[in-house]
PDB file of C-alpha atoms in Angstrom:
ATOM      1  CA  MET A 883      50.075  92.175 262.102  1.00  0.00           C
ATOM      2  CA  LEU A 884      51.141  95.252 264.055  1.00  0.00           C
ATOM      3  CA  ASN A 885      54.371  93.543 265.094  1.00  0.00           C
ATOM      4  CA  ASP A 886      55.020  92.580 261.463  1.00  0.00           C
ATOM      5  CA  MET A 887      54.582  96.222 260.491  1.00  0.00           C
ATOM      6  CA  ARG A 888      56.785  97.515 263.292  1.00  0.00           C
ATOM      7  CA  PHE A 889      59.698  95.288 262.289  1.00  0.00           C
ATOM      8  CA  GLY A 890      59.190  95.699 258.538  1.00  0.00           C
ATOM      9  CA  ILE A 891      58.630  91.984 257.892  1.00  0.00           C
ATOM     10  CA  LEU A 892      55.054  91.946 256.648  1.00  0.00           C
ATOM     11  CA  SER A 893      53.863  88.515 255.579  1.00  0.00           C
ATOM     12  CA  LYS A 894      51.856  88.036 252.383  1.00  0.00           C
ATOM     13  CA  GLN A 895      48.778  87.376 254.512  1.00  0.00           C
ATOM     14  CA  SER A 896      49.240  90.623 256.461  1.00  0.00           C
ATOM     15  CA  ILE A 897      49.773  92.606 253.256  1.00  0.00           C
ATOM     16  CA  ALA A 898      46.618  91.112 251.730  1.00  0.00           C
ATOM     17  CA  THR A 899      44.610  91.934 254.864  1.00  0.00           C
ATOM     18  CA  PHE A 900      45.820  95.540 254.931  1.00  0.00           C
ATOM     19  CA  ARG A 901      45.026  95.963 251.223  1.00  0.00           C
ATOM     20  CA  LYS A 902      41.450  94.819 251.814  1.00  0.00           C
ATOM     21  CA  LEU A 903      41.097  97.790 254.142  1.00  0.00           C
ATOM     22  CA  ALA A 904      42.315 100.276 251.497  1.00  0.00           C
ATOM     23  CA  ARG A 905      39.072 102.129 250.903  1.00  0.00           C
ATOM     24  CA  THR A 906      37.700 105.627 251.252  1.00  0.00           C
ATOM     25  CA  ILE A 907      35.932 106.111 254.575  1.00  0.00           C
ATOM     26  CA  GLU A 908      33.652 109.033 255.330  1.00  0.00           C
ATOM     27  CA  TYR A 909      33.512 110.249 258.938  1.00  0.00           C
ATOM     28  CA  ASP A 910      30.598 112.344 260.172  1.00  0.00           C
ATOM     29  CA  ASP A 911      32.036 113.153 263.619  1.00  0.00           C
ATOM     30  CA  GLY A 912      34.866 115.391 262.419  1.00  0.00           C
ATOM     31  CA  ILE A 913      37.544 112.970 263.653  1.00  0.00           C
ATOM     32  CA  GLY A 914      39.996 111.764 261.037  1.00  0.00           C
ATOM     33  CA  PRO A 915      41.682 108.339 260.806  1.00  0.00           C
ATOM     34  CA  THR A 916      44.800 107.564 262.838  1.00  0.00           C
ATOM     35  CA  GLU A 917      48.064 106.668 261.122  1.00  0.00           C
ATOM     36  CA  LEU A 918      50.476 104.217 262.772  1.00  0.00           C
ATOM     37  CA  TYR A 919      54.248 104.644 262.707  1.00  0.00           C
ATOM     38  CA  PRO A 920      57.005 102.412 264.150  1.00  0.00           C
ATOM     39  CA  ARG A 921      59.025 105.268 265.670  1.00  0.00           C
ATOM     40  CA  ARG A 922      58.050 108.190 267.871  1.00  0.00           C
ATOM     41  CA  GLU A 923      60.154 110.554 265.721  1.00  0.00           C
ATOM     42  CA  ASP A 924      57.976 109.679 262.701  1.00  0.00           C
ATOM     43  CA  VAL A 925      54.837 110.258 264.749  1.00  0.00           C
ATOM     44  CA  ASP A 926      56.055 113.691 265.838  1.00  0.00           C
ATOM     45  CA  LYS A 927      56.927 114.695 262.267  1.00  0.00           C
ATOM     46  CA  ALA A 928      53.524 113.626 260.925  1.00  0.00           C
ATOM     47  CA  ASN A 929      51.617 115.452 263.647  1.00  0.00           C
ATOM     48  CA  GLU A 930      53.757 118.581 263.335  1.00  0.00           C
ATOM     49  CA  ALA A 931      53.095 118.666 259.581  1.00  0.00           C
ATOM     50  CA  ARG A 932      49.322 118.499 260.178  1.00  0.00           C
ATOM     51  CA  LEU A 933      49.535 121.174 262.835  1.00  0.00           C
ATOM     52  CA  ARG A 934      51.372 123.544 260.480  1.00  0.00           C
ATOM     53  CA  ARG A 935      48.551 123.216 257.960  1.00  0.00           C
ATOM     54  CA  LEU A 936      46.064 124.664 260.459  1.00  0.00           C
ATOM     55  CA  ALA A 937      45.874 128.463 260.154  1.00  0.00           C
ATOM     56  CA  THR A 938      44.265 128.835 263.585  1.00  0.00           C
ATOM     57  CA  ASP A 939      45.067 130.151 267.068  1.00  0.00           C
ATOM     58  CA  SER A 940      47.832 128.228 268.793  1.00  0.00           C
ATOM     59  CA  ASN A 941      49.338 127.765 272.251  1.00  0.00           C
ATOM     60  CA  ARG A 942      52.486 126.049 273.487  1.00  0.00           C
ATOM     61  CA  TYR A 943      52.541 124.083 276.735  1.00  0.00           C
ATOM     62  CA  THR A 944      55.951 123.329 278.231  1.00  0.00           C
ATOM     63  CA  ALA A 945      55.950 120.547 280.812  1.00  0.00           C
ATOM     64  CA  LYS A 946      57.239 121.223 284.310  1.00  0.00           C
ATOM     65  CA  ASP A 947      59.675 118.449 285.262  1.00  0.00           C
ATOM     66  CA  HIS A 948      60.855 117.883 288.821  1.00  0.00           C
ATOM     67  CA  GLY A 949      63.495 115.622 290.333  1.00  0.00           C
ATOM     68  CA  ALA A 950      65.166 114.464 287.102  1.00  0.00           C
ATOM     69  CA  THR A 951      68.802 114.782 288.200  1.00  0.00           C
ATOM     70  CA  ASN A 952      70.346 111.914 286.216  1.00  0.00           C
ATOM     71  CA  ASP A 953      70.050 110.314 282.775  1.00  0.00           C
ATOM     72  CA  THR A 954      67.930 107.407 284.055  1.00  0.00           C
ATOM     73  CA  GLN A 955      65.314 109.725 285.542  1.00  0.00           C
ATOM     74  CA  LYS A 956      65.289 111.858 282.384  1.00  0.00           C
ATOM     75  CA  ARG A 957      64.699 108.748 280.257  1.00  0.00           C
ATOM     76  CA  LEU A 958      61.784 107.758 282.491  1.00  0.00           C
ATOM     77  CA  LEU A 959      60.185 111.142 281.834  1.00  0.00           C
ATOM     78  CA  ASP A 960      60.862 110.866 278.098  1.00  0.00           C
ATOM     79  CA  ASN A 961      58.979 107.542 278.066  1.00  0.00           C
ATOM     80  CA  LEU A 962      55.799 109.130 279.423  1.00  0.00           C
ATOM     81  CA  MET A 963      52.882 109.711 277.066  1.00  0.00           C
ATOM     82  CA  ALA A 964      52.923 113.359 278.179  1.00  0.00           C
ATOM     83  CA  PRO A 965      55.464 115.210 275.997  1.00  0.00           C
ATOM     84  CA  ALA A 966      57.984 117.785 277.193  1.00  0.00           C
ATOM     85  CA  ILE A 967      56.586 120.365 274.752  1.00  0.00           C
ATOM     86  CA  LEU A 968      53.048 120.341 273.380  1.00  0.00           C
ATOM     87  CA  ASP A 969      51.903 122.687 270.621  1.00  0.00           C
ATOM     88  CA  LEU A 970      48.146 122.847 270.064  1.00  0.00           C
ATOM     89  CA  ARG A 971      45.941 124.730 267.628  1.00  0.00           C
ATOM     90  CA  VAL A 972      42.210 125.226 267.309  1.00  0.00           C
ATOM     91  CA  ASP A 973      40.830 122.285 265.254  1.00  0.00           C
ATOM     92  CA  ALA A 974      43.794 120.062 266.201  1.00  0.00           C
ATOM     93  CA  GLN A 975      42.795 116.458 266.838  1.00  0.00           C
ATOM     94  CA  VAL A 976      43.906 115.178 270.255  1.00  0.00           C
ATOM     95  CA  MET A 977      43.706 112.075 272.415  1.00  0.00           C
ATOM     96  CA  LEU A 978      43.084 111.889 276.152  1.00  0.00           C
ATOM     97  CA  ILE A 979      45.998 110.154 277.890  1.00  0.00           C
ATOM     98  CA  LYS A 980      44.393 109.417 281.241  1.00  0.00           C
ATOM     99  CA  ASN A 981      41.085 107.939 282.400  1.00  0.00           C
ATOM    100  CA  HIS A 982      38.648 110.479 283.829  1.00  0.00           C
ATOM    101  CA  ASP A 983      35.293 108.715 284.141  1.00  0.00           C
ATOM    102  CA  GLU A 984      33.142 106.179 282.281  1.00  0.00           C
ATOM    103  CA  THR A 985      32.778 108.344 279.179  1.00  0.00           C
ATOM    104  CA  LEU A 986      36.182 110.071 279.033  1.00  0.00           C
ATOM    105  CA  VAL A 987      38.945 107.494 279.117  1.00  0.00           C
ATOM    106  CA  ASN A 988      42.541 106.994 278.058  1.00  0.00           C
ATOM    107  CA  GLY A 989      42.338 107.002 274.248  1.00  0.00           C
ATOM    108  CA  SER A 990      39.228 109.190 273.873  1.00  0.00           C
ATOM    109  CA  LEU A 991      39.497 111.297 270.709  1.00  0.00           C
ATOM    110  CA  GLY A 992      38.492 114.914 270.361  1.00  0.00           C
ATOM    111  CA  ARG A 993      39.144 118.239 268.700  1.00  0.00           C
ATOM    112  CA  VAL A 994      40.294 121.558 270.169  1.00  0.00           C
ATOM    113  CA  LEU A 995      37.480 124.120 269.936  1.00  0.00           C
ATOM    114  CA  ARG A 996      39.199 127.140 271.493  1.00  0.00           C
ATOM    115  CA  PHE A 997      41.525 128.276 274.272  1.00  0.00           C
ATOM    116  CA  VAL A 998      40.148 129.773 277.485  1.00  0.00           C
ATOM    117  CA  ASP A 999      41.600 131.256 280.658  1.00  0.00           C
ATOM    118  CA  PRO A1000      40.553 128.843 283.466  1.00  0.00           C
ATOM    119  CA  ALA A1001      39.165 131.644 285.654  1.00  0.00           C
ATOM    120  CA  ILE A1002      37.033 133.029 282.838  1.00  0.00           C
ATOM    121  CA  TYR A1003      35.888 129.550 281.849  1.00  0.00           C
ATOM    122  CA  SER A1004      34.864 128.703 285.420  1.00  0.00           C
ATOM    123  CA  THR A1005      32.759 131.850 285.702  1.00  0.00           C
ATOM    124  CA  ALA A1006      31.169 131.300 282.303  1.00  0.00           C
ATOM    125  CA  HIS A1007      30.542 127.647 283.084  1.00  0.00           C
ATOM    126  CA  ASP A1008      28.753 128.448 286.343  1.00  0.00           C
ATOM    127  CA  LYS A1009      26.542 131.189 284.909  1.00  0.00           C
ATOM    128  CA  ASP A1010      26.134 130.699 281.181  1.00  0.00           C
ATOM    129  CA  ALA A1011      27.941 127.594 279.985  1.00  0.00           C
ATOM    130  CA  THR A1012      27.974 126.748 276.316  1.00  0.00           C
ATOM    131  CA  ALA A1013      25.616 123.845 275.632  1.00  0.00           C
ATOM    132  CA  GLY A1014      27.411 120.538 275.931  1.00  0.00           C
ATOM    133  CA  GLU A1015      30.311 121.766 278.067  1.00  0.00           C
ATOM    134  CA  SER A1016      30.717 119.791 281.240  1.00  0.00           C
ATOM    135  CA  GLY A1017      33.534 120.448 283.610  1.00  0.00           C
ATOM    136  CA  VAL A1018      37.285 120.654 283.910  1.00  0.00           C
ATOM    137  CA  LEU A1019      39.856 117.888 283.543  1.00  0.00           C
ATOM    138  CA  GLY A1020      42.941 118.294 285.687  1.00  0.00           C
ATOM    139  CA  ALA A1021      44.469 118.927 289.119  1.00  0.00           C
ATOM    140  CA  SER A1022      45.249 115.333 290.051  1.00  0.00           C
ATOM    141  CA  ILE A1023      48.453 113.321 290.271  1.00  0.00           C
ATOM    142  CA  VAL A1024      48.962 110.235 288.153  1.00  0.00           C
ATOM    143  CA  THR A1025      51.570 107.846 289.546  1.00  0.00           C
ATOM    144  CA  THR A1026      53.200 105.454 287.136  1.00  0.00           C
ATOM    145  CA  GLY A1027      56.066 102.973 287.104  1.00  0.00           C
ATOM    146  CA  VAL A1028      57.160 100.286 289.571  1.00  0.00           C
ATOM    147  CA  GLY A1029      54.851 100.019 292.583  1.00  0.00           C
ATOM    148  CA  SER A1030      52.307 102.522 291.342  1.00  0.00           C
ATOM    149  CA  ALA A1031      50.405 104.049 294.246  1.00  0.00           C
ATOM    150  CA  GLY A1032      47.509 105.398 292.205  1.00  0.00           C
ATOM    151  CA  ARG A1033      45.927 108.818 292.014  1.00  0.00           C
ATOM    152  CA  LYS A1034      45.961 111.674 294.507  1.00  0.00           C
ATOM    153  CA  THR A1035      44.613 115.199 294.601  1.00  0.00           C
ATOM    154  CA  ALA A1036      47.312 117.753 293.792  1.00  0.00           C
ATOM    155  CA  SER A1037      46.772 121.305 294.918  1.00  0.00           C
ATOM    156  CA  ALA A1038      50.281 121.953 293.612  1.00  0.00           C
ATOM    157  CA  VAL A1039      49.019 121.660 290.047  1.00  0.00           C
ATOM    158  CA  ALA A1040      46.265 124.196 290.576  1.00  0.00           C
ATOM    159  CA  ALA A1041      48.677 126.545 292.337  1.00  0.00           C
ATOM    160  CA  ALA A1042      51.129 126.317 289.441  1.00  0.00           C
ATOM    161  CA  VAL A1043      48.529 127.231 286.814  1.00  0.00           C
ATOM    162  CA  VAL A1044      48.793 130.940 286.107  1.00  0.00           C
ATOM    163  CA  SER A1045      46.548 132.992 283.854  1.00  0.00           C
ATOM    164  CA  LYS A1046      47.204 130.995 280.715  1.00  0.00           C
ATOM    165  CA  PRO A1047      44.591 129.798 278.238  1.00  0.00           C
ATOM    166  CA  TYR A1048      43.980 126.055 278.117  1.00  0.00           C
ATOM    167  CA  PRO A1049      42.154 124.033 275.450  1.00  0.00           C
ATOM    168  CA  VAL A1050      38.433 123.363 275.465  1.00  0.00           C
ATOM    169  CA  VAL A1051      38.159 119.979 273.750  1.00  0.00           C
ATOM    170  CA  GLU A1052      35.050 118.349 272.295  1.00  0.00           C
ATOM    171  CA  PHE A1053      35.433 114.592 272.770  1.00  0.00           C
ATOM    172  CA  ILE A1054      33.547 111.881 270.899  1.00  0.00           C
ATOM    173  CA  LEU A1055      31.800 109.562 273.371  1.00  0.00           C
ATOM    174  CA  PRO A1056      31.912 105.755 272.945  1.00  0.00           C
ATOM    175  CA  ARG A1057      28.111 105.396 272.867  1.00  0.00           C
ATOM    176  CA  GLY A1058      27.498 108.378 270.638  1.00  0.00           C
ATOM    177  CA  GLY A1059      27.267 112.051 271.366  1.00  0.00           C
ATOM    178  CA  LYS A1060      29.930 114.588 272.302  1.00  0.00           C
ATOM    179  CA  ARG A1061      31.258 116.153 275.483  1.00  0.00           C
ATOM    180  CA  ARG A1062      33.165 119.419 275.890  1.00  0.00           C
ATOM    181  CA  VAL A1063      35.630 119.967 278.719  1.00  0.00           C
ATOM    182  CA  LEU A1064      38.413 122.364 279.651  1.00  0.00           C
ATOM    183  CA  VAL A1065      41.632 120.339 279.735  1.00  0.00           C
ATOM    184  CA  MET A1066      44.105 121.365 282.444  1.00  0.00           C
ATOM    185  CA  PRO A1067      47.546 120.056 283.483  1.00  0.00           C
ATOM    186  CA  GLU A1068      48.087 116.792 285.351  1.00  0.00           C
ATOM    187  CA  VAL A1069      51.130 115.539 287.254  1.00  0.00           C
ATOM    188  CA  TRP A1070      52.639 112.162 286.386  1.00  0.00           C
ATOM    189  CA  LYS A1071      54.873 110.754 289.128  1.00  0.00           C
ATOM    190  CA  VAL A1072      57.386 108.065 288.199  1.00  0.00           C
ATOM    191  CA  ASP A1073      58.114 105.356 290.775  1.00  0.00           C
ATOM    192  CA  GLU A1074      61.729 104.246 290.554  1.00  0.00           C
ATOM    193  CA  LEU A1075      63.077 100.787 291.364  1.00  0.00           C
ATOM    194  CA  ASN A1076      63.966 101.898 294.892  1.00  0.00           C
ATOM    195  CA  GLY A1077      60.281 102.604 295.526  1.00  0.00           C
ATOM    196  CA  LYS A1078      60.695 106.366 295.718  1.00  0.00           C
ATOM    197  CA  SER A1079      58.663 108.838 293.665  1.00  0.00           C
ATOM    198  CA  GLU A1080      61.000 111.774 293.277  1.00  0.00           C
ATOM    199  CA  THR A1081      60.554 112.385 289.547  1.00  0.00           C
ATOM    200  CA  SER A1082      57.445 113.976 288.057  1.00  0.00           C
ATOM    201  CA  ARG A1083      56.103 115.837 285.030  1.00  0.00           C
ATOM    202  CA  SER A1084      53.186 118.257 284.834  1.00  0.00           C
ATOM    203  CA  GLN A1085      51.556 118.565 281.389  1.00  0.00           C
ATOM    204  CA  VAL A1086      48.162 119.050 279.750  1.00  0.00           C
ATOM    205  CA  ARG A1087      46.101 115.877 279.972  1.00  0.00           C
ATOM    206  CA  ALA A1088      45.033 115.772 276.309  1.00  0.00           C
ATOM    207  CA  ALA A1089      48.674 115.696 275.403  1.00  0.00           C
ATOM    208  CA  LEU A1090      48.838 113.792 272.138  1.00  0.00           C
ATOM    209  CA  HIS A1091      47.886 114.676 268.626  1.00  0.00           C
ATOM    210  CA  SER A1092      45.907 111.595 267.630  1.00  0.00           C
ATOM    211  CA  GLN A1093      46.168 111.529 263.859  1.00  0.00           C
ATOM    212  CA  ALA A1094      49.502 109.717 264.072  1.00  0.00           C
ATOM    213  CA  LEU A1095      50.505 107.278 266.815  1.00  0.00           C
ATOM    214  CA  GLN A1096      53.316 104.870 267.543  1.00  0.00           C
ATOM    215  CA  ALA A1097      52.168 101.337 266.729  1.00  0.00           C
ATOM    216  CA  TYR A1098      52.784  99.870 270.194  1.00  0.00           C
ATOM    217  CA  SER A1099      50.695 102.601 271.825  1.00  0.00           C
ATOM    218  CA  THR A1100      47.557 101.073 270.327  1.00  0.00           C
ATOM    219  CA  THR A1101      48.179  97.707 271.936  1.00  0.00           C
ATOM    220  CA  SER A1102      49.311  98.674 275.425  1.00  0.00           C
ATOM    221  CA  SER A1103      47.232  99.861 278.359  1.00  0.00           C
ATOM    222  CA  HIS A1104      48.136 102.588 280.846  1.00  0.00           C
TER     223      HIS A1104
END
């Protein structure tokens, strides 16, 4: 059905099935439904429109790219889930794009509660943490592409983070309940066909607005 929708050749059976799902759904967790689009440009437009409707505090996060010296390497970075530029606002709905532990995984949905300087958050978390807040996501390297070598600790990420506020996100847990975390940058390294990992991107880990997604993203695993 998703492939039919992507290529614009919906069968009568697929249309009938989708129409059966056309009903009003009430959500009590504050997370809205996700819309699917065939193209990333459409996804970006839909999410940007929602973001503009939020009259709340905002922050822009520009990715730090390294090693992209040719068009092929630049395309590899463009294909990452982590965008080159990420605009977030308080109350924006986001999706985690990397596994963290058993409760926070790739695809976990949440909402931005506020923006906090990491140093201030760490002090507050140690002494007088807000109920339900549990830790910091970030400071590791994610390797992707051909011959992926897995995850490594990256002091470079922590060193690159200056006094800039990052989002505290309240995620919905798969077995019920919620979990709040400060979301920091990660580094994604791209393995090229020659086996080298010279290209990388550093960006905030909850780097996707989740109210609109590209259709294939819901069927692939990363």
